[in-house]
Coordinates of C-alpha atoms in Angstrom, one line a residue:
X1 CA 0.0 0.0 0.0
X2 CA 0.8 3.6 -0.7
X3 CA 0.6 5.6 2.7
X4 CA 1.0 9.3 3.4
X5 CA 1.9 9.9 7.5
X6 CA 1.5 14.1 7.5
X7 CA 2.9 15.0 11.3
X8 CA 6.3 13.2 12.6
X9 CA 5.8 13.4 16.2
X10 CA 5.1 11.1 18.9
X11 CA 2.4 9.3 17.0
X12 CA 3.6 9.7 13.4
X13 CA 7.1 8.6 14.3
X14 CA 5.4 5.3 16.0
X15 CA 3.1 4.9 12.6
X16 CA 6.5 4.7 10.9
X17 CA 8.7 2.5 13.1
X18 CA 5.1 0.1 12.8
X19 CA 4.7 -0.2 8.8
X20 CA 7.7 0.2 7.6
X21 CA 8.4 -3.4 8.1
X22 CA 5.5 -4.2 6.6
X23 CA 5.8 -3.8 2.5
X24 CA 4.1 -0.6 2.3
X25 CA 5.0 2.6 0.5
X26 CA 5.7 5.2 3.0
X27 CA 6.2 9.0 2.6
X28 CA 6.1 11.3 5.3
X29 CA 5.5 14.8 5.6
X30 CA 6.7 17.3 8.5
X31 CA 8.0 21.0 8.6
X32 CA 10.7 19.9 10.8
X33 CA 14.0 18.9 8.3
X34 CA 15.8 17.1 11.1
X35 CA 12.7 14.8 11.9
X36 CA 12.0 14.1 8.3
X37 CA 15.9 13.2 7.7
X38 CA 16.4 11.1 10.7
X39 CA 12.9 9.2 9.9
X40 CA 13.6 8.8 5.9
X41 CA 17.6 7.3 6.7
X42 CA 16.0 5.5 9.7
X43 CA 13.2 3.5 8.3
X44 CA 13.6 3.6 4.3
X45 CA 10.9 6.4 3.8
X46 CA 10.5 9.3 1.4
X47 CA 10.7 12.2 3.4
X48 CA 9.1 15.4 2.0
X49 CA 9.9 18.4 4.1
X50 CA 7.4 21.1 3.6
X51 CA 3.2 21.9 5.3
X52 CA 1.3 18.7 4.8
X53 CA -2.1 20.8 4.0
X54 CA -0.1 22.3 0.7
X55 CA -1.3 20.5 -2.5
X56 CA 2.2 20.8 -4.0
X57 CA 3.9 19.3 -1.3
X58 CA 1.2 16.3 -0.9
X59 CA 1.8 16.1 -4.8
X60 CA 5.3 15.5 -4.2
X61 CA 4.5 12.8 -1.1
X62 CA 2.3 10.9 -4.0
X63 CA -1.0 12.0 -2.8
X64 CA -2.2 11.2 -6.3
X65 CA -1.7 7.4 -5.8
X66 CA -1.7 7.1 -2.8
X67 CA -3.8 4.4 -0.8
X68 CA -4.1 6.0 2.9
X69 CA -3.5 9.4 4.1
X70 CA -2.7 10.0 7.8
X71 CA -2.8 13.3 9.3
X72 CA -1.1 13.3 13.0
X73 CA -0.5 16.6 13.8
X74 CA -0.7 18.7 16.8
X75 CA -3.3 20.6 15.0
X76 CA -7.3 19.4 14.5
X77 CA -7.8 22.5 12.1
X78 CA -4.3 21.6 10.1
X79 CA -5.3 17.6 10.1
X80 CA -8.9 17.9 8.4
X81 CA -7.7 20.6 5.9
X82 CA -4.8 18.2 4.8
X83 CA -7.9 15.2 4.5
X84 CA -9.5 17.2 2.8
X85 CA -6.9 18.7 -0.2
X86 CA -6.1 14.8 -0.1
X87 CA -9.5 14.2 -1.0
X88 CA -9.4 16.9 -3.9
X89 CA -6.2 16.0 -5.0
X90 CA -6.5 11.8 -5.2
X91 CA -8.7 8.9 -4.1
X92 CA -7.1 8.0 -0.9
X93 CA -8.5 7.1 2.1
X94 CA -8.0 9.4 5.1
X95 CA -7.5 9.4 8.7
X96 CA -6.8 12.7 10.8
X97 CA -6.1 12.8 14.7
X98 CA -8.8 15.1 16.0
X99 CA -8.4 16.0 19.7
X100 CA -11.3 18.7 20.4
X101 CA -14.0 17.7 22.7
X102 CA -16.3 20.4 20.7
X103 CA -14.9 18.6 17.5
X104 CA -15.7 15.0 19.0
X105 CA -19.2 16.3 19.4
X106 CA -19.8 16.8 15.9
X107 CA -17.8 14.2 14.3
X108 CA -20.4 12.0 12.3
X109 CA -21.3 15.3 10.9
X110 CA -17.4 16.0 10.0
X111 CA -16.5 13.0 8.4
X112 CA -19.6 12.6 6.6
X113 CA -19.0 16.4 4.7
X114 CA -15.3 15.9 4.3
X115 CA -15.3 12.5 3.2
X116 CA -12.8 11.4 6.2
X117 CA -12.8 7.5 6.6
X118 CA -11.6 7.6 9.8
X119 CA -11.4 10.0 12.9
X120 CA -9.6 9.5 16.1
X121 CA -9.1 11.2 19.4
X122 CA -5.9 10.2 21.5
X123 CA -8.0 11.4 24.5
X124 CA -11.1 9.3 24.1
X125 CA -8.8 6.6 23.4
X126 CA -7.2 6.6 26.5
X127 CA -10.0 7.1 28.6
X128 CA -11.6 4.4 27.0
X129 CA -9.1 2.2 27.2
X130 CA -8.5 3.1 31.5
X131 CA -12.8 2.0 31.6
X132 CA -11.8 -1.3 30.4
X133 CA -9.1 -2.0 32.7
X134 CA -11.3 -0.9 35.2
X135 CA -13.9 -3.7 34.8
X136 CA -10.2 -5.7 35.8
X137 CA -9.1 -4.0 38.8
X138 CA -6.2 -7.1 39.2
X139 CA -5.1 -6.7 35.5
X140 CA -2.4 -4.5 34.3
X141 CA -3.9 -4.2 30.4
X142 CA -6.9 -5.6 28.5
X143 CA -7.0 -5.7 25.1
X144 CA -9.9 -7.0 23.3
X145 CA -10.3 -9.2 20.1
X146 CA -13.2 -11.5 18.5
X147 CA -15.6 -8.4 18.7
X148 CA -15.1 -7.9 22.2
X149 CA -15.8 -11.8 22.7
X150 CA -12.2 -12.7 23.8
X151 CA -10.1 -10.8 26.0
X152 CA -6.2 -10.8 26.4
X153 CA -5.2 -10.0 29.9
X154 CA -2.1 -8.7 31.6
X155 CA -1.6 -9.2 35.2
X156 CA 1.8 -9.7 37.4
X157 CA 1.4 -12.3 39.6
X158 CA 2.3 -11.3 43.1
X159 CA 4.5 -12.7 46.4
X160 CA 2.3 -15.4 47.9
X161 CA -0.1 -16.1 45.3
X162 CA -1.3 -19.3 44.6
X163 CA -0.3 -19.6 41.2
X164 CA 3.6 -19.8 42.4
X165 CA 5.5 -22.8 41.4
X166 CA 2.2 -24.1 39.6
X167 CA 2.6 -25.9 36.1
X168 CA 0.2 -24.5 33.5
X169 CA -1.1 -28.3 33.6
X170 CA -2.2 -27.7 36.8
X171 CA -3.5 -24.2 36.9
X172 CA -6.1 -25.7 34.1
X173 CA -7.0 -29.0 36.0
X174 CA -7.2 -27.1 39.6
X175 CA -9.0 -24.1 38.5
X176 CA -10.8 -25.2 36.0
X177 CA -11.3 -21.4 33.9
X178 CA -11.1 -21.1 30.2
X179 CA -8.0 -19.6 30.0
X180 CA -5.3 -19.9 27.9
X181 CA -1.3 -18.3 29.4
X182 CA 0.1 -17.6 26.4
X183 CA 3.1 -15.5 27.2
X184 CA 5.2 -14.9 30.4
X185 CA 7.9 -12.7 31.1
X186 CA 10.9 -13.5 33.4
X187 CA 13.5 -10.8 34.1
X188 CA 13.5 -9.6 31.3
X189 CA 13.1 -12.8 29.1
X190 CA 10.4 -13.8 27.3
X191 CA 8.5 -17.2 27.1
X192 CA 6.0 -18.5 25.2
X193 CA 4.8 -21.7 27.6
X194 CA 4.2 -24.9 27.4
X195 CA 2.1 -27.1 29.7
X196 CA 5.3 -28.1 32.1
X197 CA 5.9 -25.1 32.2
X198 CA 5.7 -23.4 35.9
X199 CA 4.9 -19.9 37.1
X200 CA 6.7 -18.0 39.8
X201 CA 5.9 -15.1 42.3
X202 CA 6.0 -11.8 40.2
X203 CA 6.2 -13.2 36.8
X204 CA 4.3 -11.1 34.3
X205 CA 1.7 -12.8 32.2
X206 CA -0.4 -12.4 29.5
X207 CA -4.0 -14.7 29.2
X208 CA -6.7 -15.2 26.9
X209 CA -10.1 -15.9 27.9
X210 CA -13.7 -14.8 28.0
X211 CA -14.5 -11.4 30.1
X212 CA -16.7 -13.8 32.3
X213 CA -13.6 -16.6 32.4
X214 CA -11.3 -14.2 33.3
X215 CA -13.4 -12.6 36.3
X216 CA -13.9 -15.9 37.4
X217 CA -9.8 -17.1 37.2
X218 CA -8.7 -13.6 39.0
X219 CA -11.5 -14.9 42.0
X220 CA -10.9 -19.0 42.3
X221 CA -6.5 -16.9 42.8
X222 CA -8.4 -14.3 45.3
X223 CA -7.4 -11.9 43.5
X224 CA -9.4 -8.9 43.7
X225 CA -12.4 -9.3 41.7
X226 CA -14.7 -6.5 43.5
X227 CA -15.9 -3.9 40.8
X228 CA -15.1 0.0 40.8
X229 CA -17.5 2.2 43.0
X230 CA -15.4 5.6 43.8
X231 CA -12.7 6.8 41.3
X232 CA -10.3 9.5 41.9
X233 CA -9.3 11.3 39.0
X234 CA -5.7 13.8 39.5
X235 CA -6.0 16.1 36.3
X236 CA -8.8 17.9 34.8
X237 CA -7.3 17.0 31.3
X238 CA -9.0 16.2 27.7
X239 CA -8.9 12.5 29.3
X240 CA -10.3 13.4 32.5
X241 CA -13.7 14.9 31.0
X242 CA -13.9 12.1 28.7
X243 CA -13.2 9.1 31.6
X244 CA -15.6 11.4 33.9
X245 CA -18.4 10.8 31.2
X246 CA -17.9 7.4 30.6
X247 CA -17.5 6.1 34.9
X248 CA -20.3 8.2 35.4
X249 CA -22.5 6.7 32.9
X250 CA -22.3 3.6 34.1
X251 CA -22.7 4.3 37.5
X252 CA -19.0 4.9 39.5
X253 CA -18.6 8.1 41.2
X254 CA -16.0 10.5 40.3
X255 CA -13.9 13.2 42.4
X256 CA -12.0 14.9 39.8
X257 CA -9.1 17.3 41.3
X258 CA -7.1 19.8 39.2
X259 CA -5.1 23.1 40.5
X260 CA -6.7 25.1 37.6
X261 CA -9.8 27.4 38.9
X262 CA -11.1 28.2 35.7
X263 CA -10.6 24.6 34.3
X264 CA -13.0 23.7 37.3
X265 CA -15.2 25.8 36.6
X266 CA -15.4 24.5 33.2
X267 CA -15.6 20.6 34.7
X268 CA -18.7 21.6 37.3
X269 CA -20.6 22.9 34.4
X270 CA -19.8 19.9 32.1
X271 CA -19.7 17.2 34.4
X272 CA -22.6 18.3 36.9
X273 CA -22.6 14.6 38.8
X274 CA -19.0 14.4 39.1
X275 CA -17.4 16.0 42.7
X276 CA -14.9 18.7 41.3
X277 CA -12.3 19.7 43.5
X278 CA -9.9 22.7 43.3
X279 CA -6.8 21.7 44.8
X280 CA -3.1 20.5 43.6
X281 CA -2.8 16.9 43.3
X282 CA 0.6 16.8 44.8
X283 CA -1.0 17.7 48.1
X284 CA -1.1 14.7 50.1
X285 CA -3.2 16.5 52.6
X286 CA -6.1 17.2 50.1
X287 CA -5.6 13.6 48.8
X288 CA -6.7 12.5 52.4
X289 CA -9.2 15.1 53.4
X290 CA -11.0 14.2 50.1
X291 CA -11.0 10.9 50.8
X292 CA -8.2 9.0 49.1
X293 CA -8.5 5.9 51.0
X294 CA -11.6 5.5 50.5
X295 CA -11.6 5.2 46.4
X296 CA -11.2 1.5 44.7
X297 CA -9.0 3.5 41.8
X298 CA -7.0 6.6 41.5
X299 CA -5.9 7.7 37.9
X300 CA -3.5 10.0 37.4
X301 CA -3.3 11.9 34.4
X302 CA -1.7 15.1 35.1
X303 CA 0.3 17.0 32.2
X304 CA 3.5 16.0 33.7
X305 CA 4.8 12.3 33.3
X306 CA 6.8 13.0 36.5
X307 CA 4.0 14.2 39.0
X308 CA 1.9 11.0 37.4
X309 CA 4.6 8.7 38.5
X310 CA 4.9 10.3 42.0
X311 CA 1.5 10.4 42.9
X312 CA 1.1 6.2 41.9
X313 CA 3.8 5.3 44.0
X314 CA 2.5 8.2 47.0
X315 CA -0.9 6.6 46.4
X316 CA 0.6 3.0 46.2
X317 CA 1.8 3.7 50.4
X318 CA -1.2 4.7 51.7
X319 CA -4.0 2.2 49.9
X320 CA -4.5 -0.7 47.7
X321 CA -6.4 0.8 45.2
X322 CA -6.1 0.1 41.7
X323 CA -3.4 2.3 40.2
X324 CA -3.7 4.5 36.5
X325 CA -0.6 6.1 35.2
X326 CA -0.5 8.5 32.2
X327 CA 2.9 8.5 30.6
X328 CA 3.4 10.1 27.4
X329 CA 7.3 9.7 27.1
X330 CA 7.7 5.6 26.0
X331 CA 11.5 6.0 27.0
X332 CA 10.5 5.5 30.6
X333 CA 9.3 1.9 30.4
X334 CA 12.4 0.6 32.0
X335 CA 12.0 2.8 35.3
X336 CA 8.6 2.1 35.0
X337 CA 8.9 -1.7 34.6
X338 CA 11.5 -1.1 37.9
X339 CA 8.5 0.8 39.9
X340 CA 5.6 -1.2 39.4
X341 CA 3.1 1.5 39.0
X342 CA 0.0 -0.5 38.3
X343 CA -1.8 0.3 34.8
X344 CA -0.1 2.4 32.3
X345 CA -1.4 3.9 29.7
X346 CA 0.1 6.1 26.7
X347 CA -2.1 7.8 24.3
X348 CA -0.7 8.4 21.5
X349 CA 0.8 4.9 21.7
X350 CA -3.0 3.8 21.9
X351 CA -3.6 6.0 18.9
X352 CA -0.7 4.9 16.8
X353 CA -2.1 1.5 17.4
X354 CA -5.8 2.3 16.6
X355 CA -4.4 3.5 13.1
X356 CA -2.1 0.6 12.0
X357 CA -5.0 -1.7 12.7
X358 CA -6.7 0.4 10.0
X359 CA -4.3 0.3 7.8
X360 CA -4.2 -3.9 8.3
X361 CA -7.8 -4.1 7.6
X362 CA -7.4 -2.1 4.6
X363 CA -4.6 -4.4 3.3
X364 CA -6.6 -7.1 3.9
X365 CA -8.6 -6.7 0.5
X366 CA -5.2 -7.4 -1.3
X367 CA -3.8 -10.0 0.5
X368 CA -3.1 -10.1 4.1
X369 CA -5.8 -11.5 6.3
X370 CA -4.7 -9.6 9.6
X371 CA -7.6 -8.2 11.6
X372 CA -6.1 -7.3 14.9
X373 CA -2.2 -6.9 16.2
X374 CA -1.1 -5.5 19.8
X375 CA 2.2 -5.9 21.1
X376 CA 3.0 -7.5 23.9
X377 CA 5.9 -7.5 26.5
X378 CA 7.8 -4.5 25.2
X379 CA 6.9 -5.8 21.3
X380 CA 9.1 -8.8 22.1
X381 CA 5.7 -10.6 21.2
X382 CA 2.9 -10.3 19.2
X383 CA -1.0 -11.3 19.6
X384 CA -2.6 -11.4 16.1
X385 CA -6.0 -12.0 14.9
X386 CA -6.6 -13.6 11.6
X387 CA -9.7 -13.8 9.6
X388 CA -9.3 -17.2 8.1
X389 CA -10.4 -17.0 4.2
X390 CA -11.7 -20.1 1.5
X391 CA -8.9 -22.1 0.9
X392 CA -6.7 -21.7 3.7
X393 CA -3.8 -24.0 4.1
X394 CA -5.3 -24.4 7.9
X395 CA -8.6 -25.0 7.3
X396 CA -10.1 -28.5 8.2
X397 CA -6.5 -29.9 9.9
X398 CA -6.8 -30.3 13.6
X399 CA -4.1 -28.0 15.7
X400 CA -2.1 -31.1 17.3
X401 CA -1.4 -32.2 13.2
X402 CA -0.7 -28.6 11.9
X403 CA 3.4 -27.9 11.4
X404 CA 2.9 -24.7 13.2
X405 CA 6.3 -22.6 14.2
X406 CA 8.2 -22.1 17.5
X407 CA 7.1 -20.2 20.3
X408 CA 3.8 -19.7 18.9
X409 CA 0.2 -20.6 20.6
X410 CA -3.1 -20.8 19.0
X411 CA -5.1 -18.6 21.7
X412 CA -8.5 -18.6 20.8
X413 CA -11.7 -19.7 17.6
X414 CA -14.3 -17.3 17.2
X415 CA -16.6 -18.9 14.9
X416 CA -20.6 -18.5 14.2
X417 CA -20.7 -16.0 17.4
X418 CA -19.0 -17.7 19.6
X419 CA -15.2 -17.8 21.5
X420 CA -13.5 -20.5 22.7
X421 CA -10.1 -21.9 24.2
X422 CA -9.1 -24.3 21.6
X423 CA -7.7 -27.7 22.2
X424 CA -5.6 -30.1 20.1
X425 CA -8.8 -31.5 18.5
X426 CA -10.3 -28.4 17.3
X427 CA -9.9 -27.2 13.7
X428 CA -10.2 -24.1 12.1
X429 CA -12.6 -23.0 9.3
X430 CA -13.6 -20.5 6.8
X431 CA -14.7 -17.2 8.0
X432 CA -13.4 -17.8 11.5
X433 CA -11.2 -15.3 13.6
X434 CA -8.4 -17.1 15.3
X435 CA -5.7 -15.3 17.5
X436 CA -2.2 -16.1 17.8
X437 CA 0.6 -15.3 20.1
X438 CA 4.1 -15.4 19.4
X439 CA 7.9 -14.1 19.1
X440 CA 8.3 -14.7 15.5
X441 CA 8.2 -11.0 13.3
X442 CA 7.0 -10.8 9.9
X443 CA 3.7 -12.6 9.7
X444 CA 1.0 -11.5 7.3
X445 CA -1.1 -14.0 6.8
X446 CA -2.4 -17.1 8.6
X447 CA -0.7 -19.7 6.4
X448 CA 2.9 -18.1 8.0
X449 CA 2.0 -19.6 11.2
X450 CA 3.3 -23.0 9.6
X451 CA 6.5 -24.3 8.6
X452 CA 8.1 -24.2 5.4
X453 CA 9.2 -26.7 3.3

């Protein structure tokens, strides 16, 4: 495909590093010479230095043949006008970041008048993304895949937990929950398990399973499995307002503190059921007043990576509520990894990834077959969904007779509605969506998960 990435910051640069490997056409276009350069010699792309909402200069990216235009600036205003001269100018597809609450409210309206295919908000993102870890106060991620009928789970497993020194033969037999471990990670080193394989006391792992299964695995452990009532919410941000909205609609209560008086204002007129409180966050002694221990979940989302990662490990002393971090810099994960700070969550990371899984679905219709792809453990692995199409090499043969690879696992069937665990039996047929984890790179379509030869 022929892809046009306008915007080479946080989210741009990701949309590179994440389709360059993948046989695309790339050009990229940003006012900043030094980004374009180091990008273009980095990753193999044309680099076209110059405003991405100019016609000339999307002429010279190859906007007339172009496949997918992206538009990830810091601007909303700059992003649909560069959609839109794409539109004028070829036959692309486009996408544009849009970040504007007003904006959101109006979108159907937008996209339908400017012939944008797709519009996303970082913001929303995140905040929807922090709702559904919620529903998991024990997990560390949730990603979802099947249509929301399979879940993949992240969750460290902690000192004096049942699950220590258990094989993954035993967790199934004892326990009894549809759930598949798929991936664990060790000090640093990755594993894709087998049954013999056993767990230890603050492995990481990553699970498969229904939303219902995995409720029911995080209780027969005693983990915590008791839903969100109270939230406390550190930041009065774009993802504040939008998390606000969405806990209070399905009924959690919300005390939302930010240091801003007018941005309060704003919030009590906005958000009329949520408790709004003027304060700085870094003041432990509002924290208690306004009743920090007694929230299930505190979410910090200030402006400031720093003062996020403070107030998680200030908040991680005093209570054992569940913990939200908002980190925008991805160069922290190894301090972060170190800290132990509970959920994190990086929006424009989130975003990056809601766009490449366009792009996939778009490449589907000429030959890949890719429906889903997150990164796991640092992108040291991958979980990918396929849509399995007529004449598959796979189709028919059960699992336990397929040549598949190393360090890969068959996760989970979705077929005629419904999810399941697979076992050695099972076989996989046309039209079904199958998910895979594994180490290797580089795989496009379902019949890569065999051997060659």
């Amino acid at each position: 495909m022929n892809i046009i990435i306008v915007g080479c910051g946080r989210i741009g640069s990701t949309l590179v590093e994440e389709l360059s490997g993948e046989n695309h056409d790339i050009s990229i276009v940003d006012e900043r010479a030094d980004i374009v350069q180091n990008l273009a010699n980095t990753y193999d792309v044309l680099g076209v230095i110059g405003n991405g909402a100019s016609y000339n200069i999307l002429l010279e990216a190859g906007v007339e043949t172009a496949d997918i235009l992206i538009a990830v600036t810091n601007s909303d205003e700059l992003n649909l006008f560069c959609c839109l001269i794409a539109k004028k100018a070829g036959t692309c597809e486009t996408v544009a970041r849009v970040r504007n609450p007003v904006y959101h409210k109006e979108i159907g309206f937008i996209q339908e008048e400017m012939g944008i295919s797709k519009v996303l908000n970082p913001e929303l993102g995140a905040a929807l993304e922090i709702a559904r870890v919620l529903r998991f106060p024990s997990a560390m991620e949730v990603n979802q895949f099947s249509k929301g009928r399979i879940e993949l789970l992240k969750y460290r497993i902690p000192v004096g937990s049942k699950l220590h020194d258990m094989s993954l033969m035993d967790v199934s037999s004892r326990f009894q929950c549809e759930i598949l471990i798929c991936a664990v990670e060790r000090k640093r080193e990755l594993i894709i398990p087998n049954g013999a394989f056993r767990l230890k006391e603050r492995d990481v792992i990553s699970f498969v399973g229904r939303p219902n299964c995995a409720m029911q695995f995080f209780r027969k452990i005693e983990e915590r499995d008791d839903q969100i009532h109270e939230v406390m919410i550190i930041g009065g941000s774009k993802i504040g307002f939008y998390l606000s909205n969405l806990l209070l609609s399905s009924g959690i209560s919300v005390k939302l503190v930010d240091q801003s008086l007018k941005r309060c204002e704003e919030l009590n007129e906005q958000l009329p059921d949520a408790m709004i409180i003027h304060g700085n966050g870094m003041d432990h002694d509002l924290l208690m007043e306004e009743g920090l221990l007694d929230c299930d979940a505190v979410i910090s989302l200030t402006n400031h990576d720093e003062e996020n990662m403070f107030l998680s490990l200030y908040v991680q002393g005093e209570t054992d509520a569940k913990l939200v971090t908002k980190v925008q810099k991805m160069n922290y994960d190894a301090l972060i990894e170190r800290l132990d700070l509970g959920s994190m969550i990086y929006p424009e990371y989130i975003t990056a990834q809601y766009i490449v899984q366009y792009v996939r679905a778009k490449y589907n219709s000429i030959g890949s077959n890719i429906e889903n792809l997150y990164k796991l453990m640092d992108g040291r692995a991958e979980a990918l969904e396929f849509h399995i199409q007529k004449g598959s090499p796979v189709i028919g043969t059960p699992i336990q007779d397929l040549p598949l690879r190393e360090n890969l696992l068959i996760c989970s069937i979705y077929h005629n509605g419904q999810a399941r665990i697979p076992n050695g039996q099972d076989h996989m047929e046309e039209d079904d969506l199958v998910v895979v984890v594994t180490t290797q790179k580089g795989l496009h379509d379902v019949k890569d998960i065999l051997k060659r030869g």
